[in-house]
């Protein structure tokens, strides 16, 4: 994997291989499978491609693996395959274990466990990775709602034809696309902070609208929507929740006296 070809066809094949693997296994088994596929080499050689691709696919497939440890370790110049204490909302700290022992968060599939406060770590790299994961999870929720809207009929026609449903789905798509666009300019600490805040807000919007579109079935614990909602709640809490990051961005703007231009518009 040291000489990875990033041309379009090769990248498409890589995405197909990753998606197939992530759709088949999760947790510790996925961690090992991705290592066999060359995740560590991809992270070292093509991080700007590997991180968005892999973390978006984690969200879209609903799988999970302790890859955030690797992203932070790579950014900090530390050895890969270990674990690192991660800051969580409210001043708490957790560690994402490389096993499948259930954690104590709202998403009990994730092996997240309480931990003592850790050392200073690269915030931007972690926030960008989490933002891509949130974007992927949002797209997965939107796909569930869209399929339901096309399949479910009322008064003799699909509910996708109803204006209220169409507006909710459209607003959801705009929120997701906006968050993904923000990630294109997340090159520094503030950009990464805003990207994660935008992705977290998009996930909240997506969860709310998709649950309404799905109706009664969307409120059942057995539906896949709930797995994605629980996942986004936990991801949003890592490295600053949406609310915390928005407040931090506001404090920064008050301090410097102006809002930065993230993208040059022509």
PDB file of C-alpha atoms in Angstrom:
ATOM      1  CA  UNK A   1       0.000   0.000   0.000  1.00  0.00           C
ATOM      2  CA  UNK A   2       3.036   2.304   0.069  1.00  0.00           C
ATOM      3  CA  UNK A   3       2.507   3.348  -3.555  1.00  0.00           C
ATOM      4  CA  UNK A   4      -1.270   3.861  -3.585  1.00  0.00           C
ATOM      5  CA  UNK A   5      -2.649   5.107  -6.885  1.00  0.00           C
ATOM      6  CA  UNK A   6      -5.227   7.816  -6.162  1.00  0.00           C
ATOM      7  CA  UNK A   7      -6.541   8.112  -9.724  1.00  0.00           C
ATOM      8  CA  UNK A   8     -10.306   8.085 -10.154  1.00  0.00           C
ATOM      9  CA  UNK A   9     -10.721   4.413 -11.049  1.00  0.00           C
ATOM     10  CA  UNK A  10      -8.388   3.239  -8.289  1.00  0.00           C
ATOM     11  CA  UNK A  11     -10.126   5.439  -5.746  1.00  0.00           C
ATOM     12  CA  UNK A  12     -13.517   4.093  -6.763  1.00  0.00           C
ATOM     13  CA  UNK A  13     -12.278   0.521  -6.354  1.00  0.00           C
ATOM     14  CA  UNK A  14     -10.877   1.403  -2.952  1.00  0.00           C
ATOM     15  CA  UNK A  15     -14.191   2.900  -1.864  1.00  0.00           C
ATOM     16  CA  UNK A  16     -16.084  -0.179  -3.055  1.00  0.00           C
ATOM     17  CA  UNK A  17     -13.723  -2.466  -1.142  1.00  0.00           C
ATOM     18  CA  UNK A  18     -13.988  -0.389   2.027  1.00  0.00           C
ATOM     19  CA  UNK A  19     -17.774  -0.152   1.806  1.00  0.00           C
ATOM     20  CA  UNK A  20     -18.102  -3.915   1.338  1.00  0.00           C
ATOM     21  CA  UNK A  21     -15.906  -4.586   4.359  1.00  0.00           C
ATOM     22  CA  UNK A  22     -17.658  -2.033   6.565  1.00  0.00           C
ATOM     23  CA  UNK A  23     -21.050  -3.411   5.606  1.00  0.00           C
ATOM     24  CA  UNK A  24     -19.995  -6.913   6.660  1.00  0.00           C
ATOM     25  CA  UNK A  25     -18.172  -6.408   9.980  1.00  0.00           C
ATOM     26  CA  UNK A  26     -17.827  -3.808  12.711  1.00  0.00           C
ATOM     27  CA  UNK A  27     -15.977  -3.111  15.957  1.00  0.00           C
ATOM     28  CA  UNK A  28     -12.755  -4.973  16.663  1.00  0.00           C
ATOM     29  CA  UNK A  29     -13.219  -7.234  13.650  1.00  0.00           C
ATOM     30  CA  UNK A  30     -13.499  -4.199  11.376  1.00  0.00           C
ATOM     31  CA  UNK A  31     -10.442  -2.645  13.027  1.00  0.00           C
ATOM     32  CA  UNK A  32      -8.413  -5.712  12.101  1.00  0.00           C
ATOM     33  CA  UNK A  33      -9.929  -5.967   8.611  1.00  0.00           C
ATOM     34  CA  UNK A  34      -9.081  -2.341   7.822  1.00  0.00           C
ATOM     35  CA  UNK A  35      -5.526  -2.892   9.041  1.00  0.00           C
ATOM     36  CA  UNK A  36      -5.275  -5.780   6.568  1.00  0.00           C
ATOM     37  CA  UNK A  37      -6.608  -3.502   3.813  1.00  0.00           C
ATOM     38  CA  UNK A  38      -3.820  -1.009   4.486  1.00  0.00           C
ATOM     39  CA  UNK A  39      -5.539   1.595   6.681  1.00  0.00           C
ATOM     40  CA  UNK A  40      -2.305   2.532   8.443  1.00  0.00           C
ATOM     41  CA  UNK A  41      -0.470   2.979   5.137  1.00  0.00           C
ATOM     42  CA  UNK A  42      -3.332   5.037   3.719  1.00  0.00           C
ATOM     43  CA  UNK A  43      -3.362   7.232   6.814  1.00  0.00           C
ATOM     44  CA  UNK A  44       0.384   7.799   6.495  1.00  0.00           C
ATOM     45  CA  UNK A  45       0.595   8.248   2.705  1.00  0.00           C
ATOM     46  CA  UNK A  46      -2.711   9.868   1.708  1.00  0.00           C
ATOM     47  CA  UNK A  47      -4.381  11.207   4.880  1.00  0.00           C
ATOM     48  CA  UNK A  48      -6.314  13.920   3.013  1.00  0.00           C
ATOM     49  CA  UNK A  49      -8.034  11.185   0.998  1.00  0.00           C
ATOM     50  CA  UNK A  50      -8.125   8.335   3.510  1.00  0.00           C
ATOM     51  CA  UNK A  51      -9.661  10.183   6.457  1.00  0.00           C
ATOM     52  CA  UNK A  52     -12.665  11.719   4.626  1.00  0.00           C
ATOM     53  CA  UNK A  53     -13.321   8.481   2.742  1.00  0.00           C
ATOM     54  CA  UNK A  54     -13.054   6.052   5.657  1.00  0.00           C
ATOM     55  CA  UNK A  55     -14.897   8.160   8.233  1.00  0.00           C
ATOM     56  CA  UNK A  56     -17.710   9.076   5.819  1.00  0.00           C
ATOM     57  CA  UNK A  57     -18.157   5.380   5.076  1.00  0.00           C
ATOM     58  CA  UNK A  58     -18.264   4.555   8.786  1.00  0.00           C
ATOM     59  CA  UNK A  59     -21.272   6.848   8.989  1.00  0.00           C
ATOM     60  CA  UNK A  60     -22.972   5.654   5.823  1.00  0.00           C
ATOM     61  CA  UNK A  61     -22.640   1.961   6.721  1.00  0.00           C
ATOM     62  CA  UNK A  62     -23.427   2.363  10.429  1.00  0.00           C
ATOM     63  CA  UNK A  63     -20.268   0.472  11.392  1.00  0.00           C
ATOM     64  CA  UNK A  64     -17.675   1.546  13.931  1.00  0.00           C
ATOM     65  CA  UNK A  65     -13.992   1.044  14.667  1.00  0.00           C
ATOM     66  CA  UNK A  66     -11.488   2.791  16.983  1.00  0.00           C
ATOM     67  CA  UNK A  67      -9.839   4.641  14.087  1.00  0.00           C
ATOM     68  CA  UNK A  68     -10.041   8.030  15.796  1.00  0.00           C
ATOM     69  CA  UNK A  69      -7.120   6.875  17.954  1.00  0.00           C
ATOM     70  CA  UNK A  70      -5.040   6.394  14.808  1.00  0.00           C
ATOM     71  CA  UNK A  71      -5.937   9.793  13.326  1.00  0.00           C
ATOM     72  CA  UNK A  72      -4.890  11.569  16.520  1.00  0.00           C
ATOM     73  CA  UNK A  73      -1.733   9.479  16.881  1.00  0.00           C
ATOM     74  CA  UNK A  74      -0.728  10.221  13.293  1.00  0.00           C
ATOM     75  CA  UNK A  75      -1.304  13.961  13.735  1.00  0.00           C
ATOM     76  CA  UNK A  76       0.713  13.929  16.977  1.00  0.00           C
ATOM     77  CA  UNK A  77       3.535  11.812  15.581  1.00  0.00           C
ATOM     78  CA  UNK A  78       2.769   8.893  17.900  1.00  0.00           C
ATOM     79  CA  UNK A  79       2.729   5.141  17.107  1.00  0.00           C
ATOM     80  CA  UNK A  80      -0.516   3.844  15.646  1.00  0.00           C
ATOM     81  CA  UNK A  81      -2.739   1.019  16.974  1.00  0.00           C
ATOM     82  CA  UNK A  82      -2.895   2.321  20.553  1.00  0.00           C
ATOM     83  CA  UNK A  83      -5.571   4.212  22.492  1.00  0.00           C
ATOM     84  CA  UNK A  84      -5.703   7.833  23.628  1.00  0.00           C
ATOM     85  CA  UNK A  85      -7.855   9.622  26.212  1.00  0.00           C
ATOM     86  CA  UNK A  86     -10.429  11.719  24.348  1.00  0.00           C
ATOM     87  CA  UNK A  87     -12.241  14.826  25.655  1.00  0.00           C
ATOM     88  CA  UNK A  88     -16.022  14.520  25.884  1.00  0.00           C
ATOM     89  CA  UNK A  89     -18.692  17.145  26.423  1.00  0.00           C
ATOM     90  CA  UNK A  90     -19.134  18.477  29.940  1.00  0.00           C
ATOM     91  CA  UNK A  91     -15.475  18.143  30.867  1.00  0.00           C
ATOM     92  CA  UNK A  92     -15.440  14.332  30.829  1.00  0.00           C
ATOM     93  CA  UNK A  93     -12.810  12.115  29.209  1.00  0.00           C
ATOM     94  CA  UNK A  94     -13.222   8.713  27.570  1.00  0.00           C
ATOM     95  CA  UNK A  95     -11.058   6.106  25.910  1.00  0.00           C
ATOM     96  CA  UNK A  96     -12.153   4.300  22.721  1.00  0.00           C
ATOM     97  CA  UNK A  97     -10.966   0.769  23.401  1.00  0.00           C
ATOM     98  CA  UNK A  98      -9.824  -1.584  20.662  1.00  0.00           C
ATOM     99  CA  UNK A  99     -12.131  -4.367  21.852  1.00  0.00           C
ATOM    100  CA  UNK A 100     -15.875  -4.961  21.790  1.00  0.00           C
ATOM    101  CA  UNK A 101     -16.600  -4.569  25.494  1.00  0.00           C
ATOM    102  CA  UNK A 102     -19.751  -2.372  25.638  1.00  0.00           C
ATOM    103  CA  UNK A 103     -19.356   1.146  26.913  1.00  0.00           C
ATOM    104  CA  UNK A 104     -21.623   3.275  29.061  1.00  0.00           C
ATOM    105  CA  UNK A 105     -22.703   5.936  26.521  1.00  0.00           C
ATOM    106  CA  UNK A 106     -26.145   6.193  24.927  1.00  0.00           C
ATOM    107  CA  UNK A 107     -24.715   4.150  22.042  1.00  0.00           C
ATOM    108  CA  UNK A 108     -23.763   0.982  23.887  1.00  0.00           C
ATOM    109  CA  UNK A 109     -22.302  -0.568  20.723  1.00  0.00           C
ATOM    110  CA  UNK A 110     -19.282   1.712  21.064  1.00  0.00           C
ATOM    111  CA  UNK A 111     -16.549   0.549  23.479  1.00  0.00           C
ATOM    112  CA  UNK A 112     -16.191   3.987  25.069  1.00  0.00           C
ATOM    113  CA  UNK A 113     -15.236   3.984  28.736  1.00  0.00           C
ATOM    114  CA  UNK A 114     -14.513   6.709  31.259  1.00  0.00           C
ATOM    115  CA  UNK A 115     -10.875   7.724  31.547  1.00  0.00           C
ATOM    116  CA  UNK A 116      -8.691  10.222  33.391  1.00  0.00           C
ATOM    117  CA  UNK A 117      -7.923  13.501  31.666  1.00  0.00           C
ATOM    118  CA  UNK A 118      -5.368  13.051  28.941  1.00  0.00           C
ATOM    119  CA  UNK A 119      -2.568  15.121  27.487  1.00  0.00           C
ATOM    120  CA  UNK A 120      -3.054  17.879  24.937  1.00  0.00           C
ATOM    121  CA  UNK A 121      -3.857  16.367  21.542  1.00  0.00           C
ATOM    122  CA  UNK A 122      -4.406  17.692  17.980  1.00  0.00           C
ATOM    123  CA  UNK A 123      -7.973  18.973  18.036  1.00  0.00           C
ATOM    124  CA  UNK A 124      -8.293  19.897  14.361  1.00  0.00           C
ATOM    125  CA  UNK A 125      -7.474  16.424  13.023  1.00  0.00           C
ATOM    126  CA  UNK A 126      -9.947  14.748  15.379  1.00  0.00           C
ATOM    127  CA  UNK A 127     -12.710  17.258  14.679  1.00  0.00           C
ATOM    128  CA  UNK A 128     -12.352  16.906  10.907  1.00  0.00           C
ATOM    129  CA  UNK A 129     -12.559  13.109  11.135  1.00  0.00           C
ATOM    130  CA  UNK A 130     -15.612  13.262  13.414  1.00  0.00           C
ATOM    131  CA  UNK A 131     -17.272  15.784  11.104  1.00  0.00           C
ATOM    132  CA  UNK A 132     -16.912  13.397   8.172  1.00  0.00           C
ATOM    133  CA  UNK A 133     -18.379  10.591  10.290  1.00  0.00           C
ATOM    134  CA  UNK A 134     -21.341  12.802  11.235  1.00  0.00           C
ATOM    135  CA  UNK A 135     -21.891  13.719   7.587  1.00  0.00           C
ATOM    136  CA  UNK A 136     -21.896  10.037   6.641  1.00  0.00           C
ATOM    137  CA  UNK A 137     -24.358   9.172   9.399  1.00  0.00           C
ATOM    138  CA  UNK A 138     -26.616  12.035   8.295  1.00  0.00           C
ATOM    139  CA  UNK A 139     -26.613  10.733   4.733  1.00  0.00           C
ATOM    140  CA  UNK A 140     -27.529   7.281   6.021  1.00  0.00           C
ATOM    141  CA  UNK A 141     -30.510   8.703   7.950  1.00  0.00           C
ATOM    142  CA  UNK A 142     -31.617  10.712   4.928  1.00  0.00           C
ATOM    143  CA  UNK A 143     -31.456   7.592   2.752  1.00  0.00           C
ATOM    144  CA  UNK A 144     -33.716   5.731   5.206  1.00  0.00           C
ATOM    145  CA  UNK A 145     -36.264   8.560   5.225  1.00  0.00           C
ATOM    146  CA  UNK A 146     -36.160   8.989   1.452  1.00  0.00           C
ATOM    147  CA  UNK A 147     -36.773   5.267   0.849  1.00  0.00           C
ATOM    148  CA  UNK A 148     -39.682   5.302   3.303  1.00  0.00           C
ATOM    149  CA  UNK A 149     -41.173   8.364   1.615  1.00  0.00           C
ATOM    150  CA  UNK A 150     -41.026   6.655  -1.770  1.00  0.00           C
ATOM    151  CA  UNK A 151     -42.450   3.345  -0.526  1.00  0.00           C
ATOM    152  CA  UNK A 152     -45.116   4.588   1.913  1.00  0.00           C
ATOM    153  CA  UNK A 153     -48.451   5.551   0.373  1.00  0.00           C
ATOM    154  CA  UNK A 154     -51.321   7.602   1.777  1.00  0.00           C
ATOM    155  CA  UNK A 155     -54.470   8.604  -0.040  1.00  0.00           C
ATOM    156  CA  UNK A 156     -53.337   6.541  -2.994  1.00  0.00           C
ATOM    157  CA  UNK A 157     -49.948   8.179  -3.592  1.00  0.00           C
ATOM    158  CA  UNK A 158     -46.413   8.084  -2.125  1.00  0.00           C
ATOM    159  CA  UNK A 159     -45.908  10.450   0.787  1.00  0.00           C
ATOM    160  CA  UNK A 160     -42.833  11.712  -1.102  1.00  0.00           C
ATOM    161  CA  UNK A 161     -45.278  13.702  -3.220  1.00  0.00           C
ATOM    162  CA  UNK A 162     -46.548  15.663  -0.200  1.00  0.00           C
ATOM    163  CA  UNK A 163     -45.080  19.148   0.046  1.00  0.00           C
ATOM    164  CA  UNK A 164     -44.424  18.969   3.795  1.00  0.00           C
ATOM    165  CA  UNK A 165     -42.380  15.778   3.371  1.00  0.00           C
ATOM    166  CA  UNK A 166     -40.470  17.169   0.410  1.00  0.00           C
ATOM    167  CA  UNK A 167     -39.599  20.310   2.350  1.00  0.00           C
ATOM    168  CA  UNK A 168     -38.245  18.319   5.306  1.00  0.00           C
ATOM    169  CA  UNK A 169     -36.093  16.154   3.055  1.00  0.00           C
ATOM    170  CA  UNK A 170     -34.870  19.180   1.093  1.00  0.00           C
ATOM    171  CA  UNK A 171     -33.931  21.067   4.257  1.00  0.00           C
ATOM    172  CA  UNK A 172     -32.070  17.993   5.471  1.00  0.00           C
ATOM    173  CA  UNK A 173     -30.096  17.696   2.240  1.00  0.00           C
ATOM    174  CA  UNK A 174     -29.182  21.400   2.325  1.00  0.00           C
ATOM    175  CA  UNK A 175     -27.892  21.022   5.900  1.00  0.00           C
ATOM    176  CA  UNK A 176     -25.760  17.992   4.975  1.00  0.00           C
ATOM    177  CA  UNK A 177     -24.365  19.573   1.824  1.00  0.00           C
ATOM    178  CA  UNK A 178     -23.571  22.744   3.774  1.00  0.00           C
ATOM    179  CA  UNK A 179     -21.666  20.783   6.410  1.00  0.00           C
ATOM    180  CA  UNK A 180     -19.699  18.912   3.754  1.00  0.00           C
ATOM    181  CA  UNK A 181     -18.872  22.180   1.991  1.00  0.00           C
ATOM    182  CA  UNK A 182     -17.566  23.612   5.271  1.00  0.00           C
ATOM    183  CA  UNK A 183     -15.206  20.653   5.536  1.00  0.00           C
ATOM    184  CA  UNK A 184     -13.602  21.778   2.302  1.00  0.00           C
ATOM    185  CA  UNK A 185     -12.208  24.808   4.151  1.00  0.00           C
ATOM    186  CA  UNK A 186     -11.343  23.201   7.496  1.00  0.00           C
ATOM    187  CA  UNK A 187      -7.610  23.766   7.100  1.00  0.00           C
ATOM    188  CA  UNK A 188      -6.895  25.320  10.498  1.00  0.00           C
ATOM    189  CA  UNK A 189      -8.098  25.050  14.100  1.00  0.00           C
ATOM    190  CA  UNK A 190     -11.037  27.431  13.668  1.00  0.00           C
ATOM    191  CA  UNK A 191     -12.045  25.866  10.353  1.00  0.00           C
ATOM    192  CA  UNK A 192     -12.078  22.389  11.887  1.00  0.00           C
ATOM    193  CA  UNK A 193     -14.067  23.678  14.871  1.00  0.00           C
ATOM    194  CA  UNK A 194     -16.687  25.221  12.584  1.00  0.00           C
ATOM    195  CA  UNK A 195     -16.796  22.128  10.375  1.00  0.00           C
ATOM    196  CA  UNK A 196     -17.551  19.845  13.315  1.00  0.00           C
ATOM    197  CA  UNK A 197     -20.143  22.282  14.659  1.00  0.00           C
ATOM    198  CA  UNK A 198     -21.776  22.419  11.219  1.00  0.00           C
ATOM    199  CA  UNK A 199     -21.737  18.625  10.878  1.00  0.00           C
ATOM    200  CA  UNK A 200     -23.195  18.212  14.367  1.00  0.00           C
ATOM    201  CA  UNK A 201     -25.958  20.708  13.605  1.00  0.00           C
ATOM    202  CA  UNK A 202     -26.669  18.951  10.306  1.00  0.00           C
ATOM    203  CA  UNK A 203     -26.966  15.635  12.158  1.00  0.00           C
ATOM    204  CA  UNK A 204     -29.451  17.168  14.596  1.00  0.00           C
ATOM    205  CA  UNK A 205     -31.509  18.596  11.733  1.00  0.00           C
ATOM    206  CA  UNK A 206     -31.372  15.291   9.891  1.00  0.00           C
ATOM    207  CA  UNK A 207     -32.452  13.248  12.903  1.00  0.00           C
ATOM    208  CA  UNK A 208     -35.389  15.564  13.607  1.00  0.00           C
ATOM    209  CA  UNK A 209     -36.717  15.725  10.041  1.00  0.00           C
ATOM    210  CA  UNK A 210     -36.124  12.070   9.209  1.00  0.00           C
ATOM    211  CA  UNK A 211     -37.895  10.909  12.347  1.00  0.00           C
ATOM    212  CA  UNK A 212     -40.899  13.009  11.359  1.00  0.00           C
ATOM    213  CA  UNK A 213     -40.892  11.653   7.795  1.00  0.00           C
ATOM    214  CA  UNK A 214     -40.693   8.075   9.053  1.00  0.00           C
ATOM    215  CA  UNK A 215     -43.655   8.697  11.360  1.00  0.00           C
ATOM    216  CA  UNK A 216     -44.513   6.040  13.925  1.00  0.00           C
ATOM    217  CA  UNK A 217     -41.903   3.564  12.696  1.00  0.00           C
ATOM    218  CA  UNK A 218     -39.233   6.216  13.266  1.00  0.00           C
ATOM    219  CA  UNK A 219     -39.983   6.200  16.993  1.00  0.00           C
ATOM    220  CA  UNK A 220     -39.430   2.453  17.393  1.00  0.00           C
ATOM    221  CA  UNK A 221     -36.137   1.306  18.898  1.00  0.00           C
ATOM    222  CA  UNK A 222     -35.910  -1.519  16.357  1.00  0.00           C
ATOM    223  CA  UNK A 223     -35.631   0.803  13.357  1.00  0.00           C
ATOM    224  CA  UNK A 224     -32.135   1.534  12.017  1.00  0.00           C
ATOM    225  CA  UNK A 225     -32.755   5.259  12.365  1.00  0.00           C
ATOM    226  CA  UNK A 226     -32.298   4.948  16.128  1.00  0.00           C
ATOM    227  CA  UNK A 227     -28.859   3.363  15.725  1.00  0.00           C
ATOM    228  CA  UNK A 228     -27.729   6.343  13.669  1.00  0.00           C
ATOM    229  CA  UNK A 229     -29.278   8.869  16.062  1.00  0.00           C
ATOM    230  CA  UNK A 230     -27.550   7.290  19.057  1.00  0.00           C
ATOM    231  CA  UNK A 231     -24.280   7.211  17.130  1.00  0.00           C
ATOM    232  CA  UNK A 232     -24.473  10.892  16.191  1.00  0.00           C
ATOM    233  CA  UNK A 233     -25.282  11.887  19.776  1.00  0.00           C
ATOM    234  CA  UNK A 234     -22.041  10.290  20.945  1.00  0.00           C
ATOM    235  CA  UNK A 235     -19.941  11.584  18.049  1.00  0.00           C
ATOM    236  CA  UNK A 236     -21.296  15.076  18.609  1.00  0.00           C
ATOM    237  CA  UNK A 237     -20.139  14.931  22.225  1.00  0.00           C
ATOM    238  CA  UNK A 238     -16.533  14.084  21.384  1.00  0.00           C
ATOM    239  CA  UNK A 239     -14.108  17.018  21.132  1.00  0.00           C
ATOM    240  CA  UNK A 240     -16.823  19.545  21.892  1.00  0.00           C
ATOM    241  CA  UNK A 241     -20.550  19.354  21.255  1.00  0.00           C
ATOM    242  CA  UNK A 242     -22.218  21.523  18.631  1.00  0.00           C
ATOM    243  CA  UNK A 243     -23.436  23.915  21.343  1.00  0.00           C
ATOM    244  CA  UNK A 244     -20.007  24.146  22.967  1.00  0.00           C
ATOM    245  CA  UNK A 245     -18.222  24.713  19.666  1.00  0.00           C
ATOM    246  CA  UNK A 246     -20.651  27.423  18.549  1.00  0.00           C
ATOM    247  CA  UNK A 247     -20.051  29.226  21.830  1.00  0.00           C
ATOM    248  CA  UNK A 248     -16.294  28.847  21.394  1.00  0.00           C
ATOM    249  CA  UNK A 249     -16.503  30.251  17.865  1.00  0.00           C
ATOM    250  CA  UNK A 250     -18.549  33.200  19.143  1.00  0.00           C
ATOM    251  CA  UNK A 251     -16.018  33.895  21.885  1.00  0.00           C
ATOM    252  CA  UNK A 252     -13.214  33.812  19.309  1.00  0.00           C
ATOM    253  CA  UNK A 253     -15.009  36.292  17.054  1.00  0.00           C
ATOM    254  CA  UNK A 254     -15.626  38.645  19.992  1.00  0.00           C
ATOM    255  CA  UNK A 255     -11.948  38.454  20.912  1.00  0.00           C
ATOM    256  CA  UNK A 256     -10.539  39.165  17.443  1.00  0.00           C
ATOM    257  CA  UNK A 257     -13.323  41.613  16.554  1.00  0.00           C
ATOM    258  CA  UNK A 258     -14.268  40.136  13.196  1.00  0.00           C
ATOM    259  CA  UNK A 259     -15.502  36.938  11.549  1.00  0.00           C
ATOM    260  CA  UNK A 260     -12.895  35.193   9.390  1.00  0.00           C
ATOM    261  CA  UNK A 261     -13.519  34.555   5.695  1.00  0.00           C
ATOM    262  CA  UNK A 262     -13.253  30.782   5.305  1.00  0.00           C
ATOM    263  CA  UNK A 263     -13.754  30.753   1.544  1.00  0.00           C
ATOM    264  CA  UNK A 264     -12.899  33.329  -1.099  1.00  0.00           C
ATOM    265  CA  UNK A 265     -16.016  33.977  -3.151  1.00  0.00           C
ATOM    266  CA  UNK A 266     -15.606  35.294  -6.688  1.00  0.00           C
TER     267      UNK A 266
END
